[in-house]
Tab-separated table of C-alpha atoms in Angstrom:
chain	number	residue	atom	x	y	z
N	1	UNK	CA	-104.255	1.663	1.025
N	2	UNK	CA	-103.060	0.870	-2.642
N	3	UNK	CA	-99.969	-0.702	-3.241
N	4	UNK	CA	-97.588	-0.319	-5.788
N	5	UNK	CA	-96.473	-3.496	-7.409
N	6	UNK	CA	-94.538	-4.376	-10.343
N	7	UNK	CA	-96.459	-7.368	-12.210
N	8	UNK	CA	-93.801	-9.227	-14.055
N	9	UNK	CA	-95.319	-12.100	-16.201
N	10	UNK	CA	-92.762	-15.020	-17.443
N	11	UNK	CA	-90.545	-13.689	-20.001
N	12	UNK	CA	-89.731	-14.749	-23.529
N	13	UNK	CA	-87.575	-17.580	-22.545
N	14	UNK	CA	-89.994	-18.675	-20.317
N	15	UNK	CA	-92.607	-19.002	-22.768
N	16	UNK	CA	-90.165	-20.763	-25.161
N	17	UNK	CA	-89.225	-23.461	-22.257
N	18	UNK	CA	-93.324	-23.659	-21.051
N	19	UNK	CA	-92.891	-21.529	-18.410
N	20	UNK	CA	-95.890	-19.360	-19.876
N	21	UNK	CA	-98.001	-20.130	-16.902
N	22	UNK	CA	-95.813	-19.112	-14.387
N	23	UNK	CA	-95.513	-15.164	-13.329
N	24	UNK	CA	-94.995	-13.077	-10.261
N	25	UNK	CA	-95.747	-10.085	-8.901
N	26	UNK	CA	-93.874	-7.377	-6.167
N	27	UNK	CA	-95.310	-5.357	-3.826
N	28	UNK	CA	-93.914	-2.862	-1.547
N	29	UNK	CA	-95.765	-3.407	1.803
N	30	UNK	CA	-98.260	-5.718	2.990
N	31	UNK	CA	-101.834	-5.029	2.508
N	32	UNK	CA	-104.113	-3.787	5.085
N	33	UNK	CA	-107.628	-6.092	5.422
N	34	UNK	CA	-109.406	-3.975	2.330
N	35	UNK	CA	-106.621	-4.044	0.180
N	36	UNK	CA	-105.653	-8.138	1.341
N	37	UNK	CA	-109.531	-8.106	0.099
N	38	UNK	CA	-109.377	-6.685	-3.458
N	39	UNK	CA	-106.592	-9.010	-3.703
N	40	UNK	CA	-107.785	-11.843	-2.985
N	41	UNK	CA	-111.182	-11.378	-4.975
N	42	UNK	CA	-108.464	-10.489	-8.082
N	43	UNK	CA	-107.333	-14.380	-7.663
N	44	UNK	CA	-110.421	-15.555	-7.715
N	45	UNK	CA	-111.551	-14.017	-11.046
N	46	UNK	CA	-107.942	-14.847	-12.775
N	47	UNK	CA	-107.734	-17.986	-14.962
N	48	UNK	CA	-104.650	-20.495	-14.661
N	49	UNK	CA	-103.192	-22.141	-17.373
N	50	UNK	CA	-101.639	-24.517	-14.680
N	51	UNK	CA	-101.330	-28.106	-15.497
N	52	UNK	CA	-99.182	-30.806	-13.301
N	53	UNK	CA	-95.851	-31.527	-15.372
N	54	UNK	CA	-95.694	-34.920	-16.487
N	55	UNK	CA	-92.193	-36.599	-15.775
N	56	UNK	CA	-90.577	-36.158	-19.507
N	57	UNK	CA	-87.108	-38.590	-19.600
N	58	UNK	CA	-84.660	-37.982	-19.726
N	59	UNK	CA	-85.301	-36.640	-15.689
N	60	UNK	CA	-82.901	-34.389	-14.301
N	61	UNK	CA	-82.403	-33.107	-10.636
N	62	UNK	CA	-81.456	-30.060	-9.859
N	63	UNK	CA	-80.264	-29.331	-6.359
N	64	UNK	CA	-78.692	-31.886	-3.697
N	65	UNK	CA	-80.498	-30.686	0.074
N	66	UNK	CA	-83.178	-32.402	1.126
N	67	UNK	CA	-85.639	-31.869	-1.133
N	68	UNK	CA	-82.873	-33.125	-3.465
N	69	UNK	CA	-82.598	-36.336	-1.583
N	70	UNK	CA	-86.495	-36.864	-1.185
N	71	UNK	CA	-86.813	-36.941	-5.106
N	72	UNK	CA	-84.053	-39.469	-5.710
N	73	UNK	CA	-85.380	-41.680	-2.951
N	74	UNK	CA	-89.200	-40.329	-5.003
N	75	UNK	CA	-88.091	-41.446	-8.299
N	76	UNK	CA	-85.934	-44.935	-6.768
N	77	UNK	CA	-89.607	-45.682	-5.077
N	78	UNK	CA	-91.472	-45.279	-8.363
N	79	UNK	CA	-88.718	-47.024	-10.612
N	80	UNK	CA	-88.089	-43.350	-12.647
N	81	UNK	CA	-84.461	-43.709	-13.656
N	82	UNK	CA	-82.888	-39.821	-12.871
N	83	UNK	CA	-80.278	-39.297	-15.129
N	84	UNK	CA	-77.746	-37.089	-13.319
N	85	UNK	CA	-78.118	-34.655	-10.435
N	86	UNK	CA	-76.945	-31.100	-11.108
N	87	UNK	CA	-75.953	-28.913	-7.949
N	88	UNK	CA	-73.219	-26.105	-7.359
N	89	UNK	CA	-71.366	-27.766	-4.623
N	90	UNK	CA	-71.365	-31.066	-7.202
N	91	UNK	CA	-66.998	-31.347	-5.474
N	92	UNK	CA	-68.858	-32.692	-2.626
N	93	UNK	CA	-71.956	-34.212	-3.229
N	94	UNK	CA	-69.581	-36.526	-5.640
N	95	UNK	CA	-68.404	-37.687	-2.255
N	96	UNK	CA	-71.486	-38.465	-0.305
N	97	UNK	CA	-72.690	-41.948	-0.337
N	98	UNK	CA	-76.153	-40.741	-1.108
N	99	UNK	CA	-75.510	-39.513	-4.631
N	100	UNK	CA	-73.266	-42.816	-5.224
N	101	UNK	CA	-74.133	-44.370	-8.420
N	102	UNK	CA	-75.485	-40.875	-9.944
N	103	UNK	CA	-73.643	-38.239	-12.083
N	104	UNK	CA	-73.263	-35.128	-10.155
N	105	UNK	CA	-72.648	-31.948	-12.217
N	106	UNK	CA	-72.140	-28.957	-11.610
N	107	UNK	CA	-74.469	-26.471	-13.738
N	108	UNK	CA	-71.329	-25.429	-15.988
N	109	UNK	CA	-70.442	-28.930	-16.308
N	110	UNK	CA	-73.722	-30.283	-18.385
N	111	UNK	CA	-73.247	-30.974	-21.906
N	112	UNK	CA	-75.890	-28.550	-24.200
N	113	UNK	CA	-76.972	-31.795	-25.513
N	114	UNK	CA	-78.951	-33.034	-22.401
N	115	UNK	CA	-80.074	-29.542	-21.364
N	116	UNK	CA	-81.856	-29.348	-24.191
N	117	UNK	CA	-82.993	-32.897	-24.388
N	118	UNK	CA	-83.813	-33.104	-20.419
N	119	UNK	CA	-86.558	-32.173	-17.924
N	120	UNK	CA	-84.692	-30.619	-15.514
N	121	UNK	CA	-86.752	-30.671	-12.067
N	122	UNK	CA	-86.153	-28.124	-9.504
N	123	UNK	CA	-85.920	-29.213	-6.051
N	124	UNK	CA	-85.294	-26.146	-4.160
N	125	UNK	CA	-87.825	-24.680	-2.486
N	126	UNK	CA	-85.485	-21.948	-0.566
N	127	UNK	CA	-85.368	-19.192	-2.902
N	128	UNK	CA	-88.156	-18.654	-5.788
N	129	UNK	CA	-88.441	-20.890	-8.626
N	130	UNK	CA	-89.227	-18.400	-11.718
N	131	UNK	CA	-85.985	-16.400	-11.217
N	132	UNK	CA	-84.044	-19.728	-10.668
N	133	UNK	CA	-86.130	-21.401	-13.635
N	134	UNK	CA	-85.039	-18.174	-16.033
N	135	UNK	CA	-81.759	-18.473	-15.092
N	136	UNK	CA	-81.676	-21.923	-16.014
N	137	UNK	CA	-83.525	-21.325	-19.365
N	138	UNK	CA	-81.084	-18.895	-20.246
N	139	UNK	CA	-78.168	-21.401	-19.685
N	140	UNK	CA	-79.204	-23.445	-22.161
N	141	UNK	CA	-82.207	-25.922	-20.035
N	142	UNK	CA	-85.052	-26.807	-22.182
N	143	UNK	CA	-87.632	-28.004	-19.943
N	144	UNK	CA	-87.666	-26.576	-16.292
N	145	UNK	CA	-90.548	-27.505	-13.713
N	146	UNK	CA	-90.804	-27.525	-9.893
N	147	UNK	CA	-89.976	-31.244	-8.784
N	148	UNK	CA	-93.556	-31.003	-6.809
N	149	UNK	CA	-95.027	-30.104	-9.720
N	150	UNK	CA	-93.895	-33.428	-11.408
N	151	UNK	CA	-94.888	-35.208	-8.470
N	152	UNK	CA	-98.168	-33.708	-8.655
N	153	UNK	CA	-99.013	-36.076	-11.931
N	154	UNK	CA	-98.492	-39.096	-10.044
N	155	UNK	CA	-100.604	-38.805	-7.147
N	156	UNK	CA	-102.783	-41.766	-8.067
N	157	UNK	CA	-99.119	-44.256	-6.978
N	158	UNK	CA	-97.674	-42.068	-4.322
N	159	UNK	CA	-98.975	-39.550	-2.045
N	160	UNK	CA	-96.368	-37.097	-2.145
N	161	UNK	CA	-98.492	-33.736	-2.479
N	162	UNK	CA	-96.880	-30.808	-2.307
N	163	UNK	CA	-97.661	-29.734	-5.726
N	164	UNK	CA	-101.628	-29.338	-5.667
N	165	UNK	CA	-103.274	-27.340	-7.258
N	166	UNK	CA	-106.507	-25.736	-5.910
N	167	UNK	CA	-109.407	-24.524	-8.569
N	168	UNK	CA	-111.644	-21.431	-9.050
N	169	UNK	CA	-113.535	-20.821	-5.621
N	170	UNK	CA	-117.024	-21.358	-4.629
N	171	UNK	CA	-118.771	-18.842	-3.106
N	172	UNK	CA	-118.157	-20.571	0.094
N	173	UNK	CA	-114.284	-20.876	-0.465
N	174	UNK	CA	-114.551	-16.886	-0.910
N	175	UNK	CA	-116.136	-16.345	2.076
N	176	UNK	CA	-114.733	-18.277	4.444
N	177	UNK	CA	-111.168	-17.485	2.691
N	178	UNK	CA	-112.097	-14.035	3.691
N	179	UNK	CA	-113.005	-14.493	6.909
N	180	UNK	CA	-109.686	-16.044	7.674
N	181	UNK	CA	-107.756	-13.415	5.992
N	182	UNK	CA	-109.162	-10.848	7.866
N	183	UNK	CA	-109.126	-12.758	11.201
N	184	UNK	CA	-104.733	-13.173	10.871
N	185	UNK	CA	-103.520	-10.771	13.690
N	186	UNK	CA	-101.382	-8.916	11.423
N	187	UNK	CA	-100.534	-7.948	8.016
N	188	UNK	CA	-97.633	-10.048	7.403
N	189	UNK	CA	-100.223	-12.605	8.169
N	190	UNK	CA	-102.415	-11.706	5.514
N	191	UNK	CA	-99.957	-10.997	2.603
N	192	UNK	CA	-98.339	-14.702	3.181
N	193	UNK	CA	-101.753	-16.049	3.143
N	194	UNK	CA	-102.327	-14.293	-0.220
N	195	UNK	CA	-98.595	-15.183	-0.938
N	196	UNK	CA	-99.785	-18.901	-0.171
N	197	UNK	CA	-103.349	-18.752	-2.414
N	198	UNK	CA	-101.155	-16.627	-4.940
N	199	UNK	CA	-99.221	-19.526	-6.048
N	200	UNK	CA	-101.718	-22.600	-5.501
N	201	UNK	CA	-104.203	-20.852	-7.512
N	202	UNK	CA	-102.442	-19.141	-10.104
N	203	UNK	CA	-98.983	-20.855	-9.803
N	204	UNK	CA	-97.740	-16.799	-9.162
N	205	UNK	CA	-95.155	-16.219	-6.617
N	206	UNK	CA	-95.891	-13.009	-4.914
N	207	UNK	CA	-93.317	-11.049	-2.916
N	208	UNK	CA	-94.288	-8.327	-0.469
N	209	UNK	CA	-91.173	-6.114	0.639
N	210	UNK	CA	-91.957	-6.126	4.131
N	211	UNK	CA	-92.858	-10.021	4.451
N	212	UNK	CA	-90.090	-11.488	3.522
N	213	UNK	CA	-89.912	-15.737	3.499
N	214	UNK	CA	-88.059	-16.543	6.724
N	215	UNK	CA	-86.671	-20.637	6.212
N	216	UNK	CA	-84.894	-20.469	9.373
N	217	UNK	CA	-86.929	-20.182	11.975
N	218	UNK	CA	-89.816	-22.307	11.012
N	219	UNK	CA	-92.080	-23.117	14.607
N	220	UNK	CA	-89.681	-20.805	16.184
N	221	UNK	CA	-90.812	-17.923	14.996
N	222	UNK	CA	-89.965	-14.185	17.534
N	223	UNK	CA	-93.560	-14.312	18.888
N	224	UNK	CA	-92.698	-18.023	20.312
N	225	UNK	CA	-89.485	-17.650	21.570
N	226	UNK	CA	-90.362	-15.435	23.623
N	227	UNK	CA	-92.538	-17.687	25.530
N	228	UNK	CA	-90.167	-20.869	25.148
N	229	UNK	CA	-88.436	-20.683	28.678
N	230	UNK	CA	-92.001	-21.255	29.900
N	231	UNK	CA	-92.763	-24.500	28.511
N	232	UNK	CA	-92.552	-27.649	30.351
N	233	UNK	CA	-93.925	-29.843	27.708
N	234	UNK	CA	-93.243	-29.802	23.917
N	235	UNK	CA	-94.994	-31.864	21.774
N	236	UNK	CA	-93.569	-33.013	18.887
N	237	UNK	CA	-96.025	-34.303	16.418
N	238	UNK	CA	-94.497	-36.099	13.051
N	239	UNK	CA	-90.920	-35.558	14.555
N	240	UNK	CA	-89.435	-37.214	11.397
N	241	UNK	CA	-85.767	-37.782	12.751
N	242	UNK	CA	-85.877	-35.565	15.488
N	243	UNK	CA	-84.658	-32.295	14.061
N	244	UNK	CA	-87.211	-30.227	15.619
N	245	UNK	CA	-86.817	-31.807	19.007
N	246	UNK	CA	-82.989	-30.724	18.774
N	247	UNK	CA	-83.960	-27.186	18.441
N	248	UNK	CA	-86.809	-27.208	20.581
N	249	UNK	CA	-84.154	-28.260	23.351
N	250	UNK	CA	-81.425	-25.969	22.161
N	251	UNK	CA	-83.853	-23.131	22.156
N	252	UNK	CA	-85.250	-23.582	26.010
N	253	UNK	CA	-83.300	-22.540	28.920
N	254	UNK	CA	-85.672	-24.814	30.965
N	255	UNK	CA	-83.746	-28.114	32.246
N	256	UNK	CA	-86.805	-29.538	33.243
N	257	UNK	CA	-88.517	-29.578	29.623
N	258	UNK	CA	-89.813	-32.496	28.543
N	259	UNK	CA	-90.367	-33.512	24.654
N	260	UNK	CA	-92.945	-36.301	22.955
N	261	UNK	CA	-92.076	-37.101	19.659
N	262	UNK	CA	-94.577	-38.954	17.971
N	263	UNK	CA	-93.916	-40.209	14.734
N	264	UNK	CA	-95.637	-43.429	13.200
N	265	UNK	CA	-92.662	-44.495	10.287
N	266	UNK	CA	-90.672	-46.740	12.038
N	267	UNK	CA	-87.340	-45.909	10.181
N	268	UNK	CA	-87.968	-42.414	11.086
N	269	UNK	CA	-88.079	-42.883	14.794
N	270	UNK	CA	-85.073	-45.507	14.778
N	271	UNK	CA	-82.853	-42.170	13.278
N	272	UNK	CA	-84.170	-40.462	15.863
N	273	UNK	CA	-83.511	-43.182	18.509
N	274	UNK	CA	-80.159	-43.672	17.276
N	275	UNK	CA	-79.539	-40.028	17.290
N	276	UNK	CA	-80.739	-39.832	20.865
N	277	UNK	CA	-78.274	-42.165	21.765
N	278	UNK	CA	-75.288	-40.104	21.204
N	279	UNK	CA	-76.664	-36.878	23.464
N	280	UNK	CA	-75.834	-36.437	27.001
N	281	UNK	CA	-77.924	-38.096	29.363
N	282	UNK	CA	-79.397	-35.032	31.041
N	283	UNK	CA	-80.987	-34.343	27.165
N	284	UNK	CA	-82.090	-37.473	25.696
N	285	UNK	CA	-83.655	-38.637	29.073
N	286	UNK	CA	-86.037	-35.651	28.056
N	287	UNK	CA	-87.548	-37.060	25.385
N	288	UNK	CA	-90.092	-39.985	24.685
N	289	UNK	CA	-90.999	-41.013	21.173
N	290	UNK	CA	-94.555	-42.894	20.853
N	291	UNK	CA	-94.967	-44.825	17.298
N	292	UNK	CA	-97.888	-43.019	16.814
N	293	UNK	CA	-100.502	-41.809	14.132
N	294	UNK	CA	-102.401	-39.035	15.057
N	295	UNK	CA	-105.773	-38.466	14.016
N	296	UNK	CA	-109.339	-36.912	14.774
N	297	UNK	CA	-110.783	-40.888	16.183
N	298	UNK	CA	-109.509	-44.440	16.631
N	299	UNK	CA	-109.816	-46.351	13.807
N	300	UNK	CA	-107.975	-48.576	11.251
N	301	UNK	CA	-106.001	-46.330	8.399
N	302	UNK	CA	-103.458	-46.923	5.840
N	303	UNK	CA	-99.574	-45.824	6.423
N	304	UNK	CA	-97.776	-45.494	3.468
N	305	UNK	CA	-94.319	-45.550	4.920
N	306	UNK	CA	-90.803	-45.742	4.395
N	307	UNK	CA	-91.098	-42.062	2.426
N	308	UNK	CA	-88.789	-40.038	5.164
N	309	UNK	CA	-90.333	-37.203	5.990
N	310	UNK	CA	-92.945	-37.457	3.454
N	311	UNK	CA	-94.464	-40.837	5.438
N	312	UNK	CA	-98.115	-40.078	6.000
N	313	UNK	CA	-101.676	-41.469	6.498
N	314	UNK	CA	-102.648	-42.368	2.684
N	315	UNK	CA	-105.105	-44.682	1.138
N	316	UNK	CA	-101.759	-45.590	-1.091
N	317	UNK	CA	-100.603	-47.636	2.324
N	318	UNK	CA	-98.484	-50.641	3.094
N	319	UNK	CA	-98.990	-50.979	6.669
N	320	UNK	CA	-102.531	-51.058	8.467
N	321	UNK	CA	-102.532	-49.333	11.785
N	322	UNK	CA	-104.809	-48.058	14.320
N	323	UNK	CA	-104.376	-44.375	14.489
N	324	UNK	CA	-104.209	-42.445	17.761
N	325	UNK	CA	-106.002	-38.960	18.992
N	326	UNK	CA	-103.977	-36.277	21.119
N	327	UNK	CA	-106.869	-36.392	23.794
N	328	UNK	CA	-106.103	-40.359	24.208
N	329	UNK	CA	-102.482	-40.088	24.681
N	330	UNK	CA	-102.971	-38.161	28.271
N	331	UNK	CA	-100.790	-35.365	27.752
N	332	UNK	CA	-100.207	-31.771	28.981
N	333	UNK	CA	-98.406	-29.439	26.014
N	334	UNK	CA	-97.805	-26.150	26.741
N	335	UNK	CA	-96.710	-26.303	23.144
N	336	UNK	CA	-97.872	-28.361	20.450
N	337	UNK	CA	-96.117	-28.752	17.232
N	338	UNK	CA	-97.890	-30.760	13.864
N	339	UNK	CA	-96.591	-31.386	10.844
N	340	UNK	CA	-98.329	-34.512	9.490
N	341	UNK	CA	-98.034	-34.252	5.781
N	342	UNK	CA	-102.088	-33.099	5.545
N	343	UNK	CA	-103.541	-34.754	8.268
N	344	UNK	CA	-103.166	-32.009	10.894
N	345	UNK	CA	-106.444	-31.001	10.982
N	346	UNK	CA	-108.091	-34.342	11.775
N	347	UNK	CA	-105.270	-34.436	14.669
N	348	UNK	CA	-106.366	-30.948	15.776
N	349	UNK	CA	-109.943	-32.406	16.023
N	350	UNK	CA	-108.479	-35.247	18.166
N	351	UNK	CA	-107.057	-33.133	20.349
N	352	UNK	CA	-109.735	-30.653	22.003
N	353	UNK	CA	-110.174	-31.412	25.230
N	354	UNK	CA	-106.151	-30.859	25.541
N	355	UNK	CA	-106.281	-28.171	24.085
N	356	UNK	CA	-108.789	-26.334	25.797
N	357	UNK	CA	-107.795	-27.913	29.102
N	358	UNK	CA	-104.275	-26.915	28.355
N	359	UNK	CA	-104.190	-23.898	25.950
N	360	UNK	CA	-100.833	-24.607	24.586
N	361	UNK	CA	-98.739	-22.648	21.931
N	362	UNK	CA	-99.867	-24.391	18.402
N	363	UNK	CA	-97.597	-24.520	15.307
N	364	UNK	CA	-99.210	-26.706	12.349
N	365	UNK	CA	-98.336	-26.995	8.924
N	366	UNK	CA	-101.028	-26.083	6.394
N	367	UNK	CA	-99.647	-26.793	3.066
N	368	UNK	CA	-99.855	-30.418	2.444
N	369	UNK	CA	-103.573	-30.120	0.847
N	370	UNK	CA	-106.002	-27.147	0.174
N	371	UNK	CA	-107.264	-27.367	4.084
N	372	UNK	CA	-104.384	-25.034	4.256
N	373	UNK	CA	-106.385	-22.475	2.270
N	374	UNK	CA	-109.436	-21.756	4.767
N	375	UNK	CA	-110.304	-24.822	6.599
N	376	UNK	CA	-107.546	-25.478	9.209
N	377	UNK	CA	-107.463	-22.143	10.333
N	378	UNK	CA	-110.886	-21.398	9.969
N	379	UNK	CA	-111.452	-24.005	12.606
N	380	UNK	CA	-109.122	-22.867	15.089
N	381	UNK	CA	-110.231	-19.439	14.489
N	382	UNK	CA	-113.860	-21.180	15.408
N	383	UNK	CA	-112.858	-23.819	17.906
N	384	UNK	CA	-110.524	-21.661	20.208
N	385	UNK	CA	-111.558	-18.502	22.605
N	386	UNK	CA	-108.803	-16.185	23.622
N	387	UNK	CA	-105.900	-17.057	20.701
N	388	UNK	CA	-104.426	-14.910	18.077
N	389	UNK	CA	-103.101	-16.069	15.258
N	390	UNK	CA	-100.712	-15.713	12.659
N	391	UNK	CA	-99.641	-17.159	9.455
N	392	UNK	CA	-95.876	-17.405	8.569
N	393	UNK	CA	-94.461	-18.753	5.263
N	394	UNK	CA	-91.102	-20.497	5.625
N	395	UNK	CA	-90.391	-21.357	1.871
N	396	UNK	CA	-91.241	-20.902	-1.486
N	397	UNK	CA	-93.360	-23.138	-4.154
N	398	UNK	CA	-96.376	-22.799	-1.871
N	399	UNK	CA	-94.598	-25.002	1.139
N	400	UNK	CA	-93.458	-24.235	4.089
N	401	UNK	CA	-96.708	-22.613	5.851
N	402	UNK	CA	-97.729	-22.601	9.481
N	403	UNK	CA	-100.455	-21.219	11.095
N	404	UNK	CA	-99.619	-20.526	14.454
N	405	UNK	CA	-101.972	-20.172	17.663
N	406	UNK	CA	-101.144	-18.127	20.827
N	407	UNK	CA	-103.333	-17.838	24.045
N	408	UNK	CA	-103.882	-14.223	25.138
N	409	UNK	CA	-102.869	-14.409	28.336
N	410	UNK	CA	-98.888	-14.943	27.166
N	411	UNK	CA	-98.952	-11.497	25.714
């Protein structure tokens, strides 16, 4: 099956800003497995003039949701002064306590002088940067980068890592890449995988007409909610604040549901405590929270807390704790949710004898480090008898992906 596509490198004004190694490319339908093949084996033999984007002051922000927030906390953490935050709705970010102490402009508001003297970094990763970034260029912005992309040049102090980059394949990276591709259940499956390798290896943001980048039901996608009135336990690994717990028990029609949250950053489980507290009885009596690290054995790791939802297992630490596996906490999912900032599939590997003694629903994330590429779901794809699987992409800049595992017998 051949696809047409339109192959639109980074225009002039992108080249003038140092956008040059950014591009994209459309296609009209997903690929079928020999086409998803030619397609990947035309990423491996590309070259990538990617290169993480040093932070350039004077830093500006550019958009006010979470990702927004992340970077200010980011940059407070790492003593980068941001010099102004510049969002459409600036009218009422000016009033949340949050931004208090920053300028907040709104993108007609910036004088030409500091969009041409700035590094403006783009934190929004719910649309796609290049078409953003040009628009931006064309407004008068100098210097426009993905904010994970400036993050990516300070790995060595923080772990944030959201911005890797991963380099030409081996010859075992191509086959087992392969493999994977062609073991997705469908073809939406395989053009977000290629979506996914598209832009780690290439920094290219790929669209395919009939895939399209869903943000809003991440771990809910149709294929689980239709199971979710038959699940009796949901667990909720890194459960952050508790905003996938909410949903979780606004999606099920089951009263007798049960949730466990684990999540190891202290501050992130009082939120969620606190939060708990002003729910009806009859819901937050359905939910335990364990301070917990998940991981593939017991042992003594690093935590590198106090990050929100970016807290995670990381040799750049300030807390020693004794991690915990899924098999050692006793429990009975009948779904199991990780997102663990890159450590989901040492938790997976903690977690076997659940699983197969259970067989729950699985939703992890795979974007936090190049396991995402083959490894995580190559081992499930190994490890488990009687799942299909599927790979969903719930945002852009290479984030948001999940591969998701579902027994057989729910069909």
């Amino acid at each position: 099956m051949a696809l047409a596509q339109q192959v639109r490198p980074a225009d002039d004004t992108s080249a003038r800003i140092g956008l040059s190694g950014y591009g994209s490319r459309a296609f009209d339908s997903v690929p079928d497995t020999r086409t998803a093949g030619e397609l990947l084996r035309g990423i491996d033999a590309a070259q990538c003039r990617f290169s993480p984007a040093a932070v350039q002051p004077p830093l500006v922000l550019y958009g006010g949701g979470d990702l927004g927030r992340l970077a200010r906390d980011y940059c407070s953490g790492l003593g980068l002064e941001v010099a102004a935050l510049v969002d459409r709705n600036a009218e009422r970010l000016r009033q949340d306590a949050f931004w208090q102490g920053l300028p907040v402009f709104a993108p007609d508001e910036v004088a030409k002088d500091l969009k041409a003297t700035a590094q403006l970094a783009v934190c929004v990763a719910t649309a796609p940067f290049l078409p953003l970034a040009e628009t931006l260029a064309r407004d008068g912005w100098g210097n426009v980068v993905p904010f994970y992309d400036v993050a990516e040049s300070l790995r060595a102090v923080h772990p944030l890592s959201n911005g890797w980059f991963v380099g030409a394949f081996s010859p075992q990276d191509m086959e087992e890449t392969a493999r994977v591709l062609f073991g997705w259940e469908d073809d939406v499956s395989r053009a977000h995988h290629l979506q996914f390798i598209a832009w780690r290896r290439l920094r290219e943001e790929w669209t395919f007409e009939d895939a399209p980048v869903r943000g809003d039901d991440r771990f809910f996608i149709p294929e689980i909610m239709a199971h979710i009135g038959g699940v009796r336990m949901f667990v909720d690994g890194g459960s952050y604040d508790g905003r996938v717990t909410d949903r979780f028990l606004a999606n099920t029609k089951s009263n007798d549901a049960h949730v466990v949250a684990i999540e190891p950053d202290l501050e992130n489980s009082a939120a969620h405590r606190q939060g708990l507290l002003a729910k009806p009885d009859d819901i937050s009596g359905r939910v335990t929270i364990l301070n917990e690290a998940l991981d593939a054995t017991k042992r003594e790791r690093l935590f590198h807390g106090g990050l929100g939802y970016a807290s995670q297992l990381s040799q750049t630490g300030n807390r020693l704790l004794r991690t915990a596996t899924i098999d050692g906490l006793n429990l009975s999912p009948d779904f199991l949710k990780l997102h663990l900032e890159g450590g989901e599939l040492d938790a997976l590997k903690g977690g076997m004898e659940t699983i197969n003694r259970c067989r729950p629903i699985i939703a992890a994330t795979i974007y936090h480090n190049d396991d995402g590429i083959w490894r995580t779901p190559s081992w499930l794809m190994s490890e488990l008898r009687g799942y299909r699987f599927l790979m969903r992409l719930h945002s852009w800049c290479g984030t948001g992906a999940v591969v998701y595992a579902l027994p057989e017998e729910l069909q």
